[in-house]
Amino acid sequence: MKKLKFLHSLKFRLFLLMALAGILPNLALRAGILMSYESRAVSNRSIDVLGQAKILGNQVVTYGYMKDTSLEVINAQLEMLSTIYDGRVLIVNSSFQIVKDTYELDTGKTIISEEVVKSFQGEEITKYDSKNRYIELAIPLKKEGLEQSLGVLLVSVSTDSIMLNYGYLKDNALIIELASLVVILGFALFWSGRLVRPFGKLAKYLEEVQAGDEEALMVADYTETEAISDAFNELWGRMRAIDDSRQEFVSNVSHELKTPLTSMKVLADSLLAQGDAPVELYKEFMGDIAEEIERENKIINDLLSLVKMDKAAGTLNVSVVNINELLELILKRLRPIAEKQNIELVLESFRPVSAEVDEVKLSLALNNLVENAIKYNKPEGWVHVSLNADHKYFFVRVEDSGIGIPEEALEHIYERFFRADKSHSREIGGTGLGLAITRNAVLMHRGAIKAHSKEGEGTVFTVRIPLMYLV
């Protein structure tokens, strides 16, 4: 199979296509020339013989040769016509009897054939028998002024000389064709290799990329290779960005998981170093360790949520959900947290809304938005959640009076482990994964999420999701 692999190559197919494009017209041209030559030569021979036969026929009628076949003048001309054209001449009288045969074989015999009968009716007949290679002519013998034929002159002429020239022409055409075949194959081999050369450049570059060379690809020989180069560069850029993001993500995960462990180890080592530490110190340190464990647990749970969403992208458990009731339930769960910080939590529903959503994933997304609005708020602040809808989408708006997000950080807030205010995030136990989870959940619902914020003035998140989930 490996030996036949070249048959599937573009170079071989181009070679074959160009070779056929050159050879087939050559074959057709050769066949057309030979056929045209044969047809033209037979036609010329027929016209030439017909002219001579008519002259001879007039003399036969004029001299009354059918009554006296001993006339030397006519006999000499008959023999001359037969000799020159390598043929045979028969003269048939009105009784369908052969009165003269230049071959002296059928004189005195009767001949009745379609050609003879038609010729007696006044038709001049010319027929070419390509199989037996002869031309047959039937010419009526008439006197001027008489409609009835006195007889018929039959002439059979060999086309051996024509076929001999046809053979010479065929041989010469074959020689020319073989010479042109060599030229065509050489041309096809050269150009097929030249045409696929840009694809070889592409393959070579890809090998270099695999070896670690990351220069931009640009093979602009053809529009297609240029388009492939642009598409590859874009794809390669995305792959590198994904790889960088993956490495950063792994680094962030390692860091985030290591920080609580480090804190717990420091606390534990401190206790172990004090053999007679008081109970109050043990309680304080164990409380700190419990907080670090809780933080570690939050990070792990958020990571698991992200992994599940990445794995099950597009596999939502869709059902018709009352969004008003869903938001009321979320706010009911979060109200104790808001009250602890004296945050006013308000829900405003402009109309009843039911939509086809995955209740668990959407609940998680909206819960993250409202919880963030509470946690990153100012004392005595407020969080305003509103629900509205049109004929196609429903909209959830979460607005707060919190600390806000710096303008330069807005485009990064959905990145995993990104924190606009790292110190404050750690104080309130943020993992940096909440908005990444929220965005994934919204996108899985074919929705969109936007954020507007001013540092120190608060933040507004707007979520738009279709009322009907379209697969």
Short mmCIF file of C-alpha atoms in Angstrom, two decimals:
data_model
loop_
_atom_site.label_atom_id
_atom_site.label_comp_id
_atom_site.label_asym_id
_atom_site.label_seq_id
_atom_site.Cartn_x
_atom_site.Cartn_y
_atom_site.Cartn_z
CA MET A 1 0.00 0.00 0.00
CA LYS A 2 2.92 2.36 0.75
CA LYS A 3 4.22 1.84 -2.77
CA LEU A 4 0.85 2.91 -4.17
CA LYS A 5 0.62 5.92 -1.85
CA PHE A 6 1.96 8.23 -4.56
CA LEU A 7 -1.19 7.51 -6.59
CA HIS A 8 -3.14 9.57 -4.03
CA SER A 9 -0.73 12.51 -4.20
CA LEU A 10 -1.74 15.84 -5.72
CA LYS A 11 1.44 15.85 -7.81
CA PHE A 12 0.55 12.54 -9.48
CA ARG A 13 -3.02 13.65 -10.12
CA LEU A 14 -1.88 16.93 -11.65
CA PHE A 15 0.64 15.02 -13.75
CA LEU A 16 -2.05 12.60 -14.91
CA LEU A 17 -4.49 15.44 -15.65
CA MET A 18 -1.97 17.43 -17.70
CA ALA A 19 -0.76 14.29 -19.50
CA LEU A 20 -4.31 13.34 -20.45
CA ALA A 21 -5.06 16.95 -21.43
CA GLY A 22 -2.13 16.77 -23.86
CA ILE A 23 -2.43 13.18 -25.10
CA LEU A 24 -6.20 12.90 -25.66
CA PRO A 25 -6.41 15.91 -28.04
CA ASN A 26 -3.38 14.47 -29.89
CA LEU A 27 -5.14 11.13 -30.33
CA ALA A 28 -8.34 12.85 -31.42
CA LEU A 29 -6.41 15.07 -33.86
CA ARG A 30 -4.56 12.09 -35.32
CA ALA A 31 -7.76 10.11 -35.75
CA GLY A 32 -9.52 13.15 -37.26
CA ILE A 33 -6.68 13.82 -39.75
CA LEU A 34 -6.55 10.18 -40.88
CA MET A 35 -10.31 9.96 -41.23
CA SER A 36 -10.43 13.27 -43.06
CA TYR A 37 -7.63 12.18 -45.39
CA GLU A 38 -9.38 8.91 -46.28
CA SER A 39 -12.71 10.62 -46.85
CA ARG A 40 -11.15 13.41 -48.92
CA ALA A 41 -9.00 11.04 -51.00
CA VAL A 42 -11.95 8.74 -51.75
CA SER A 43 -14.11 11.74 -52.66
CA ASN A 44 -11.45 13.13 -55.02
CA ARG A 45 -10.93 9.71 -56.60
CA SER A 46 -14.69 9.28 -57.04
CA ILE A 47 -15.07 12.69 -58.71
CA ASP A 48 -12.10 12.03 -60.98
CA VAL A 49 -13.32 8.57 -62.04
CA LEU A 50 -16.90 9.82 -62.47
CA GLY A 51 -15.75 12.55 -64.84
CA GLN A 52 -13.77 10.06 -66.95
CA ALA A 53 -16.62 7.53 -66.87
CA LYS A 54 -19.15 10.12 -68.13
CA ILE A 55 -16.94 11.01 -71.05
CA LEU A 56 -16.50 7.35 -71.86
CA GLY A 57 -20.25 6.73 -71.45
CA ASN A 58 -21.08 9.46 -73.98
CA GLN A 59 -18.68 7.88 -76.46
CA VAL A 60 -20.22 4.44 -75.88
CA VAL A 61 -23.67 5.83 -76.71
CA THR A 62 -22.41 7.93 -79.63
CA TYR A 63 -20.55 5.09 -81.34
CA GLY A 64 -23.29 2.51 -80.63
CA TYR A 65 -20.80 0.35 -78.80
CA MET A 66 -23.44 -1.86 -77.15
CA LYS A 67 -24.41 -3.17 -80.60
CA ASP A 68 -20.82 -3.62 -81.76
CA THR A 69 -18.34 -4.26 -78.94
CA SER A 70 -15.48 -4.75 -81.37
CA LEU A 71 -14.84 -1.00 -81.79
CA GLU A 72 -11.15 -0.60 -81.00
CA VAL A 73 -11.42 3.07 -80.10
CA ILE A 74 -13.88 2.35 -77.26
CA ASN A 75 -12.13 -0.83 -76.18
CA ALA A 76 -8.81 1.00 -75.93
CA GLN A 77 -10.37 3.71 -73.76
CA LEU A 78 -12.07 1.10 -71.56
CA GLU A 79 -8.77 -0.69 -71.03
CA MET A 80 -7.00 2.60 -70.35
CA LEU A 81 -9.60 3.59 -67.70
CA SER A 82 -9.33 0.14 -66.11
CA THR A 83 -5.54 0.28 -66.07
CA ILE A 84 -5.11 3.85 -64.85
CA TYR A 85 -7.47 3.46 -61.90
CA ASP A 86 -6.73 -0.21 -61.26
CA GLY A 87 -10.39 -1.02 -61.74
CA ARG A 88 -12.96 -2.93 -63.70
CA VAL A 89 -15.51 -1.63 -66.21
CA LEU A 90 -18.80 -3.32 -67.11
CA ILE A 91 -21.28 -2.21 -69.75
CA VAL A 92 -24.83 -3.46 -69.28
CA ASN A 93 -27.48 -3.18 -72.04
CA SER A 94 -31.20 -2.59 -71.60
CA SER A 95 -31.76 -6.32 -71.14
CA PHE A 96 -29.51 -6.32 -68.05
CA GLN A 97 -26.94 -8.31 -70.00
CA ILE A 98 -23.24 -7.59 -69.62
CA VAL A 99 -21.95 -6.79 -73.11
CA LYS A 100 -18.44 -5.81 -72.01
CA ASP A 101 -16.26 -6.78 -69.04
CA THR A 102 -12.67 -5.50 -69.01
CA TYR A 103 -11.77 -8.52 -66.90
CA GLU A 104 -13.39 -10.84 -69.52
CA LEU A 105 -15.06 -12.80 -66.73
CA ASP A 106 -18.78 -12.04 -66.86
CA THR A 107 -19.38 -11.06 -70.50
CA GLY A 108 -22.78 -12.35 -71.64
CA LYS A 109 -24.09 -12.81 -68.10
CA THR A 110 -27.12 -11.06 -66.67
CA ILE A 111 -26.74 -8.65 -63.77
CA ILE A 112 -29.62 -7.32 -61.71
CA SER A 113 -28.68 -5.26 -58.65
CA GLU A 114 -30.08 -2.28 -56.80
CA GLU A 115 -27.45 0.02 -58.27
CA VAL A 116 -28.14 -1.16 -61.85
CA VAL A 117 -31.93 -0.80 -61.50
CA LYS A 118 -31.63 2.70 -60.02
CA SER A 119 -29.18 3.70 -62.72
CA PHE A 120 -31.63 2.55 -65.43
CA GLN A 121 -34.10 4.92 -63.78
CA GLY A 122 -31.69 7.80 -64.40
CA GLU A 123 -29.70 8.00 -61.14
CA GLU A 124 -25.92 8.38 -60.95
CA ILE A 125 -24.68 6.24 -58.06
CA THR A 126 -21.37 6.47 -56.23
CA LYS A 127 -20.67 4.06 -53.38
CA TYR A 128 -17.55 3.44 -51.29
CA ASP A 129 -17.00 0.00 -49.75
CA SER A 130 -14.41 0.67 -47.01
CA LYS A 131 -14.30 -2.99 -46.00
CA ASN A 132 -13.33 -4.32 -49.45
CA ARG A 133 -11.62 -1.05 -50.38
CA TYR A 134 -13.18 -0.13 -53.69
CA ILE A 135 -15.33 2.60 -55.19
CA GLU A 136 -18.32 1.59 -57.28
CA LEU A 137 -20.02 3.91 -59.76
CA ALA A 138 -23.17 3.31 -61.82
CA ILE A 139 -23.80 5.77 -64.70
CA PRO A 140 -26.89 5.64 -66.95
CA LEU A 141 -26.15 5.60 -70.70
CA LYS A 142 -28.60 7.93 -72.47
CA LYS A 143 -28.96 9.64 -75.83
CA GLU A 144 -29.72 13.31 -75.74
CA GLY A 145 -33.45 13.93 -75.95
CA LEU A 146 -34.36 10.42 -74.69
CA GLU A 147 -35.48 9.77 -71.14
CA GLN A 148 -35.03 6.02 -71.28
CA SER A 149 -31.53 4.66 -70.58
CA LEU A 150 -29.92 2.49 -73.23
CA GLY A 151 -27.73 0.80 -70.65
CA VAL A 152 -25.55 1.26 -67.60
CA LEU A 153 -21.81 1.79 -67.23
CA LEU A 154 -20.51 0.12 -64.05
CA VAL A 155 -17.05 1.10 -62.82
CA SER A 156 -15.29 -0.49 -59.83
CA VAL A 157 -12.07 1.25 -58.77
CA SER A 158 -9.58 -0.03 -56.19
CA THR A 159 -8.51 2.27 -53.33
CA ASP A 160 -5.29 0.35 -52.56
CA SER A 161 -3.14 3.32 -53.57
CA ILE A 162 -5.17 5.56 -51.27
CA MET A 163 -4.79 3.11 -48.41
CA LEU A 164 -1.06 2.85 -49.11
CA ASN A 165 -0.72 6.63 -48.70
CA TYR A 166 -3.04 6.35 -45.66
CA GLY A 167 -0.61 3.86 -44.11
CA TYR A 168 2.37 6.19 -44.73
CA LEU A 169 0.46 9.09 -43.21
CA LYS A 170 -0.57 6.94 -40.22
CA ASP A 171 3.04 5.89 -39.58
CA ASN A 172 4.30 9.47 -39.78
CA ALA A 173 1.48 10.62 -37.49
CA LEU A 174 2.43 7.91 -34.99
CA ILE A 175 6.07 9.08 -34.99
CA ILE A 176 4.97 12.68 -34.43
CA GLU A 177 2.55 11.52 -31.74
CA LEU A 178 5.26 9.58 -29.88
CA ALA A 179 7.59 12.59 -30.04
CA SER A 180 4.84 14.89 -28.74
CA LEU A 181 4.03 12.31 -26.02
CA VAL A 182 7.59 12.58 -24.68
CA VAL A 183 7.32 16.39 -24.71
CA ILE A 184 3.88 16.31 -23.03
CA LEU A 185 5.01 13.90 -20.30
CA GLY A 186 8.11 16.01 -19.63
CA PHE A 187 5.96 19.17 -19.50
CA ALA A 188 3.43 17.48 -17.19
CA LEU A 189 6.19 16.16 -14.88
CA PHE A 190 7.86 19.58 -14.66
CA TRP A 191 4.71 21.61 -14.05
CA SER A 192 3.06 19.14 -11.67
CA GLY A 193 6.17 19.35 -9.48
CA ARG A 194 6.26 23.13 -9.75
CA LEU A 195 2.56 23.55 -8.96
CA VAL A 196 2.70 21.47 -5.76
CA ARG A 197 5.92 23.09 -4.55
CA PRO A 198 4.07 25.63 -2.33
CA PHE A 199 2.37 22.75 -0.52
CA GLY A 200 5.82 21.32 0.13
CA LYS A 201 6.74 24.65 1.70
CA LEU A 202 3.68 24.39 3.92
CA ALA A 203 4.64 20.87 5.02
CA LYS A 204 8.23 21.94 5.69
CA TYR A 205 7.07 24.86 7.81
CA LEU A 206 4.77 22.61 9.84
CA GLU A 207 7.73 20.31 10.53
CA GLU A 208 9.73 23.34 11.71
CA VAL A 209 6.85 24.37 13.96
CA GLN A 210 6.84 20.87 15.44
CA ALA A 211 10.57 21.22 16.05
CA GLY A 212 10.01 24.47 17.95
CA ASP A 213 10.46 27.19 15.31
CA GLU A 214 7.51 29.58 15.67
CA GLU A 215 7.96 32.03 12.79
CA ALA A 216 4.80 33.21 11.03
CA LEU A 217 3.75 31.10 8.06
CA MET A 218 3.28 32.90 4.73
CA VAL A 219 3.26 30.98 1.45
CA ALA A 220 1.76 33.49 -0.98
CA ASP A 221 2.37 31.56 -4.22
CA TYR A 222 -1.38 31.05 -4.69
CA THR A 223 -4.48 32.68 -3.26
CA GLU A 224 -5.34 29.32 -1.68
CA THR A 225 -1.94 28.86 0.00
CA GLU A 226 -2.10 32.44 1.24
CA ALA A 227 -5.54 31.75 2.72
CA ILE A 228 -4.22 28.53 4.32
CA SER A 229 -1.25 30.49 5.73
CA ASP A 230 -3.54 33.15 7.23
CA ALA A 231 -5.89 30.53 8.68
CA PHE A 232 -2.97 28.55 10.14
CA ASN A 233 -1.37 31.65 11.66
CA GLU A 234 -4.68 32.55 13.26
CA LEU A 235 -5.16 28.99 14.52
CA TRP A 236 -1.57 28.78 15.73
CA GLY A 237 -2.00 32.08 17.55
CA ARG A 238 -5.11 30.76 19.26
CA MET A 239 -3.37 27.51 20.18
CA ARG A 240 -0.45 29.41 21.70
CA ALA A 241 -2.87 31.65 23.57
CA ILE A 242 -4.73 28.57 24.83
CA ASP A 243 -1.45 26.92 25.81
CA ASP A 244 -0.31 30.07 27.61
CA SER A 245 -3.70 30.26 29.31
CA ARG A 246 -3.50 26.59 30.28
CA GLN A 247 -0.02 27.04 31.73
CA GLU A 248 -1.15 30.16 33.57
CA PHE A 249 -4.23 28.30 34.81
CA VAL A 250 -2.14 25.39 36.11
CA SER A 251 0.24 27.84 37.75
CA ASN A 252 -2.68 29.72 39.34
CA VAL A 253 -4.33 26.51 40.53
CA SER A 254 -1.04 25.38 42.08
CA HIS A 255 -0.60 28.73 43.74
CA GLU A 256 -4.19 28.98 44.99
CA LEU A 257 -4.17 25.45 46.41
CA LYS A 258 -0.70 25.85 47.88
CA THR A 259 -1.45 29.11 49.73
CA PRO A 260 -4.00 27.64 52.22
CA LEU A 261 -1.80 24.57 52.70
CA THR A 262 1.19 26.80 53.45
CA SER A 263 -0.86 28.81 55.95
CA MET A 264 -2.06 25.62 57.66
CA LYS A 265 1.49 24.27 57.83
CA VAL A 266 2.79 27.51 59.36
CA LEU A 267 -0.01 27.45 61.96
CA ALA A 268 0.54 23.78 62.73
CA ASP A 269 4.34 24.24 63.01
CA SER A 270 3.80 27.17 65.35
CA LEU A 271 1.62 25.03 67.64
CA LEU A 272 4.08 22.14 67.57
CA ALA A 273 6.95 24.49 68.40
CA GLN A 274 5.10 25.55 71.59
CA GLY A 275 4.80 22.43 73.67
CA ASP A 276 2.94 24.13 76.49
CA ALA A 277 0.76 26.50 74.44
CA PRO A 278 -2.45 27.60 76.18
CA VAL A 279 -5.83 26.22 75.12
CA GLU A 280 -6.93 29.67 73.89
CA LEU A 281 -4.02 29.73 71.42
CA TYR A 282 -4.87 26.23 70.22
CA LYS A 283 -8.47 27.31 69.64
CA GLU A 284 -7.39 30.43 67.77
CA PHE A 285 -4.95 28.53 65.56
CA MET A 286 -7.42 25.70 64.91
CA GLY A 287 -10.03 28.29 63.95
CA ASP A 288 -7.56 29.78 61.46
CA ILE A 289 -6.78 26.30 60.11
CA ALA A 290 -10.53 25.59 59.74
CA GLU A 291 -10.90 28.85 57.71
CA GLU A 292 -8.03 27.83 55.43
CA ILE A 293 -9.61 24.38 54.95
CA GLU A 294 -12.91 26.07 54.10
CA ARG A 295 -11.12 28.28 51.58
CA GLU A 296 -9.39 25.25 50.05
CA ASN A 297 -12.76 23.53 49.84
CA LYS A 298 -14.28 26.52 48.01
CA ILE A 299 -11.46 26.55 45.46
CA ILE A 300 -11.82 22.80 44.83
CA ASN A 301 -15.64 23.04 44.47
CA ASP A 302 -15.34 25.95 42.02
CA LEU A 303 -12.72 24.07 40.02
CA LEU A 304 -14.99 21.02 39.88
CA SER A 305 -17.86 23.24 38.66
CA LEU A 306 -15.66 24.61 35.86
CA VAL A 307 -14.46 21.15 34.85
CA LYS A 308 -18.02 19.83 34.73
CA MET A 309 -19.08 22.74 32.51
CA ASP A 310 -16.12 22.26 30.17
CA LYS A 311 -16.83 18.53 29.93
CA ALA A 312 -20.57 18.89 29.47
CA ALA A 313 -20.55 21.90 27.14
CA GLY A 314 -23.78 21.69 25.19
CA THR A 315 -25.30 18.95 27.40
CA LEU A 316 -27.72 21.03 29.42
CA ASN A 317 -30.57 19.51 31.39
CA VAL A 318 -33.13 21.90 29.88
CA SER A 319 -36.61 22.37 31.31
CA VAL A 320 -39.16 25.18 31.54
CA VAL A 321 -38.26 27.23 34.65
CA ASN A 322 -40.06 30.15 36.29
CA ILE A 323 -37.25 32.73 36.36
CA ASN A 324 -39.13 34.98 38.83
CA GLU A 325 -39.29 32.17 41.39
CA LEU A 326 -35.67 31.20 40.71
CA LEU A 327 -34.43 34.73 41.46
CA GLU A 328 -36.59 34.96 44.59
CA LEU A 329 -35.06 31.70 45.85
CA ILE A 330 -31.51 32.94 45.16
CA LEU A 331 -32.10 36.21 46.99
CA LYS A 332 -33.73 34.36 49.89
CA ARG A 333 -30.56 32.24 50.28
CA LEU A 334 -28.26 35.28 50.10
CA ARG A 335 -30.32 37.68 52.24
CA PRO A 336 -28.64 36.57 55.54
CA ILE A 337 -25.21 37.45 54.07
CA ALA A 338 -26.54 40.82 52.92
CA GLU A 339 -28.10 41.56 56.32
CA LYS A 340 -24.81 40.72 58.06
CA GLN A 341 -23.18 43.56 56.08
CA ASN A 342 -26.24 45.83 56.24
CA ILE A 343 -26.68 45.57 52.47
CA GLU A 344 -30.15 46.36 51.10
CA LEU A 345 -31.12 43.52 48.67
CA VAL A 346 -34.02 44.32 46.28
CA LEU A 347 -35.65 42.24 43.49
CA GLU A 348 -37.75 43.99 40.83
CA SER A 349 -39.69 41.85 38.33
CA PHE A 350 -41.31 43.72 35.46
CA ARG A 351 -43.29 40.72 34.20
CA PRO A 352 -43.69 36.96 34.70
CA VAL A 353 -40.94 35.09 32.85
CA SER A 354 -40.63 31.39 32.06
CA ALA A 355 -37.76 30.06 29.93
CA GLU A 356 -36.13 26.83 28.76
CA VAL A 357 -32.94 26.66 30.85
CA ASP A 358 -30.79 24.36 32.95
CA GLU A 359 -32.00 25.40 36.40
CA VAL A 360 -28.89 24.22 38.28
CA LYS A 361 -26.33 25.93 36.02
CA LEU A 362 -28.31 29.15 35.63
CA SER A 363 -28.93 29.28 39.39
CA LEU A 364 -25.19 28.93 39.99
CA ALA A 365 -24.42 31.74 37.53
CA LEU A 366 -26.95 34.20 38.93
CA ASN A 367 -26.05 33.26 42.51
CA ASN A 368 -22.39 34.16 41.79
CA LEU A 369 -23.36 37.58 40.40
CA VAL A 370 -25.59 38.50 43.35
CA GLU A 371 -23.15 37.08 45.92
CA ASN A 372 -20.27 39.07 44.39
CA ALA A 373 -22.43 42.22 44.43
CA ILE A 374 -22.98 41.70 48.18
CA LYS A 375 -19.41 40.72 49.09
CA TYR A 376 -17.68 43.49 47.12
CA ASN A 377 -20.04 46.20 48.37
CA LYS A 378 -19.68 49.11 50.79
CA PRO A 379 -21.16 49.11 54.31
CA GLU A 380 -24.81 50.25 54.25
CA GLY A 381 -24.81 49.70 50.49
CA TRP A 382 -27.46 48.22 48.21
CA VAL A 383 -27.87 45.51 45.51
CA HIS A 384 -30.64 45.89 42.95
CA VAL A 385 -31.67 42.81 40.89
CA SER A 386 -34.20 43.29 38.06
CA LEU A 387 -35.88 40.88 35.63
CA ASN A 388 -37.44 41.79 32.29
CA ALA A 389 -38.14 40.10 28.94
CA ASP A 390 -39.15 40.71 25.34
CA HIS A 391 -40.51 38.29 22.73
CA LYS A 392 -37.17 36.50 22.37
CA TYR A 393 -34.93 36.99 25.43
CA PHE A 394 -35.12 37.55 29.17
CA PHE A 395 -32.75 39.98 30.90
CA VAL A 396 -31.33 39.87 34.42
CA ARG A 397 -29.62 43.02 35.66
CA VAL A 398 -27.52 42.95 38.86
CA GLU A 399 -26.50 46.44 40.02
CA ASP A 400 -24.62 47.35 43.20
CA SER A 401 -23.17 50.34 45.04
CA GLY A 402 -19.91 48.53 45.67
CA ILE A 403 -16.21 49.21 45.25
CA GLY A 404 -16.38 48.87 41.46
CA ILE A 405 -13.86 47.40 38.99
CA PRO A 406 -10.93 49.35 37.49
CA GLU A 407 -11.44 50.06 33.77
CA GLU A 408 -8.24 48.24 32.77
CA ALA A 409 -9.41 45.11 34.62
CA LEU A 410 -12.88 44.84 33.00
CA GLU A 411 -11.66 42.82 30.02
CA HIS A 412 -9.99 40.25 32.31
CA ILE A 413 -12.72 39.67 34.90
CA TYR A 414 -13.91 36.41 33.28
CA GLU A 415 -10.41 34.87 33.33
CA ARG A 416 -9.91 32.09 35.84
CA PHE A 417 -8.28 33.20 39.11
CA PHE A 418 -8.25 36.85 38.03
CA ARG A 419 -8.90 39.32 40.84
CA ALA A 420 -9.25 43.09 40.32
CA ASP A 421 -8.51 43.69 44.03
CA LYS A 422 -6.45 40.74 45.22
CA SER A 423 -6.07 41.82 48.82
CA HIS A 424 -9.80 42.48 49.31
CA SER A 425 -10.69 39.23 47.50
CA ARG A 426 -8.60 37.18 49.89
CA GLU A 427 -10.15 38.94 52.88
CA ILE A 428 -13.67 37.93 51.81
CA GLY A 429 -12.68 34.47 50.62
CA GLY A 430 -12.96 34.90 46.86
CA THR A 431 -11.47 32.19 44.63
CA GLY A 432 -11.31 34.16 41.38
CA LEU A 433 -13.44 31.51 39.62
CA GLY A 434 -16.98 32.78 40.15
CA LEU A 435 -17.26 34.99 37.05
CA ALA A 436 -15.57 32.34 34.88
CA ILE A 437 -18.25 29.86 36.01
CA THR A 438 -20.99 32.44 35.42
CA ARG A 439 -19.80 33.27 31.90
CA ASN A 440 -19.52 29.57 30.95
CA ALA A 441 -23.05 28.90 32.16
CA VAL A 442 -24.46 31.88 30.23
CA LEU A 443 -22.65 30.91 27.01
CA MET A 444 -23.93 27.33 27.33
CA HIS A 445 -27.45 28.81 27.23
CA ARG A 446 -26.56 30.68 23.97
CA GLY A 447 -26.68 33.89 26.00
CA ALA A 448 -24.46 36.90 26.62
CA ILE A 449 -23.13 38.76 29.66
CA LYS A 450 -21.86 42.34 29.85
CA ALA A 451 -20.29 44.36 32.67
CA HIS A 452 -20.19 48.12 33.22
CA SER A 453 -18.33 49.56 36.20
CA LYS A 454 -16.64 52.63 37.63
CA GLU A 455 -14.13 52.25 40.39
CA GLY A 456 -15.65 53.38 43.68
CA GLU A 457 -19.16 53.83 42.20
CA GLY A 458 -20.41 50.28 41.74
CA THR A 459 -20.91 47.65 39.01
CA VAL A 460 -23.74 46.58 36.68
CA PHE A 461 -23.89 43.07 35.17
CA THR A 462 -26.47 42.41 32.44
CA VAL A 463 -27.30 38.83 31.43
CA ARG A 464 -29.30 38.09 28.26
CA ILE A 465 -30.59 34.55 27.64
CA PRO A 466 -33.04 33.20 24.99
CA LEU A 467 -36.49 32.24 26.25
CA MET A 468 -36.32 29.09 24.08
CA TYR A 469 -33.21 26.91 24.04
CA LEU A 470 -32.27 26.11 20.43
CA VAL A 471 -29.95 23.18 19.90
#
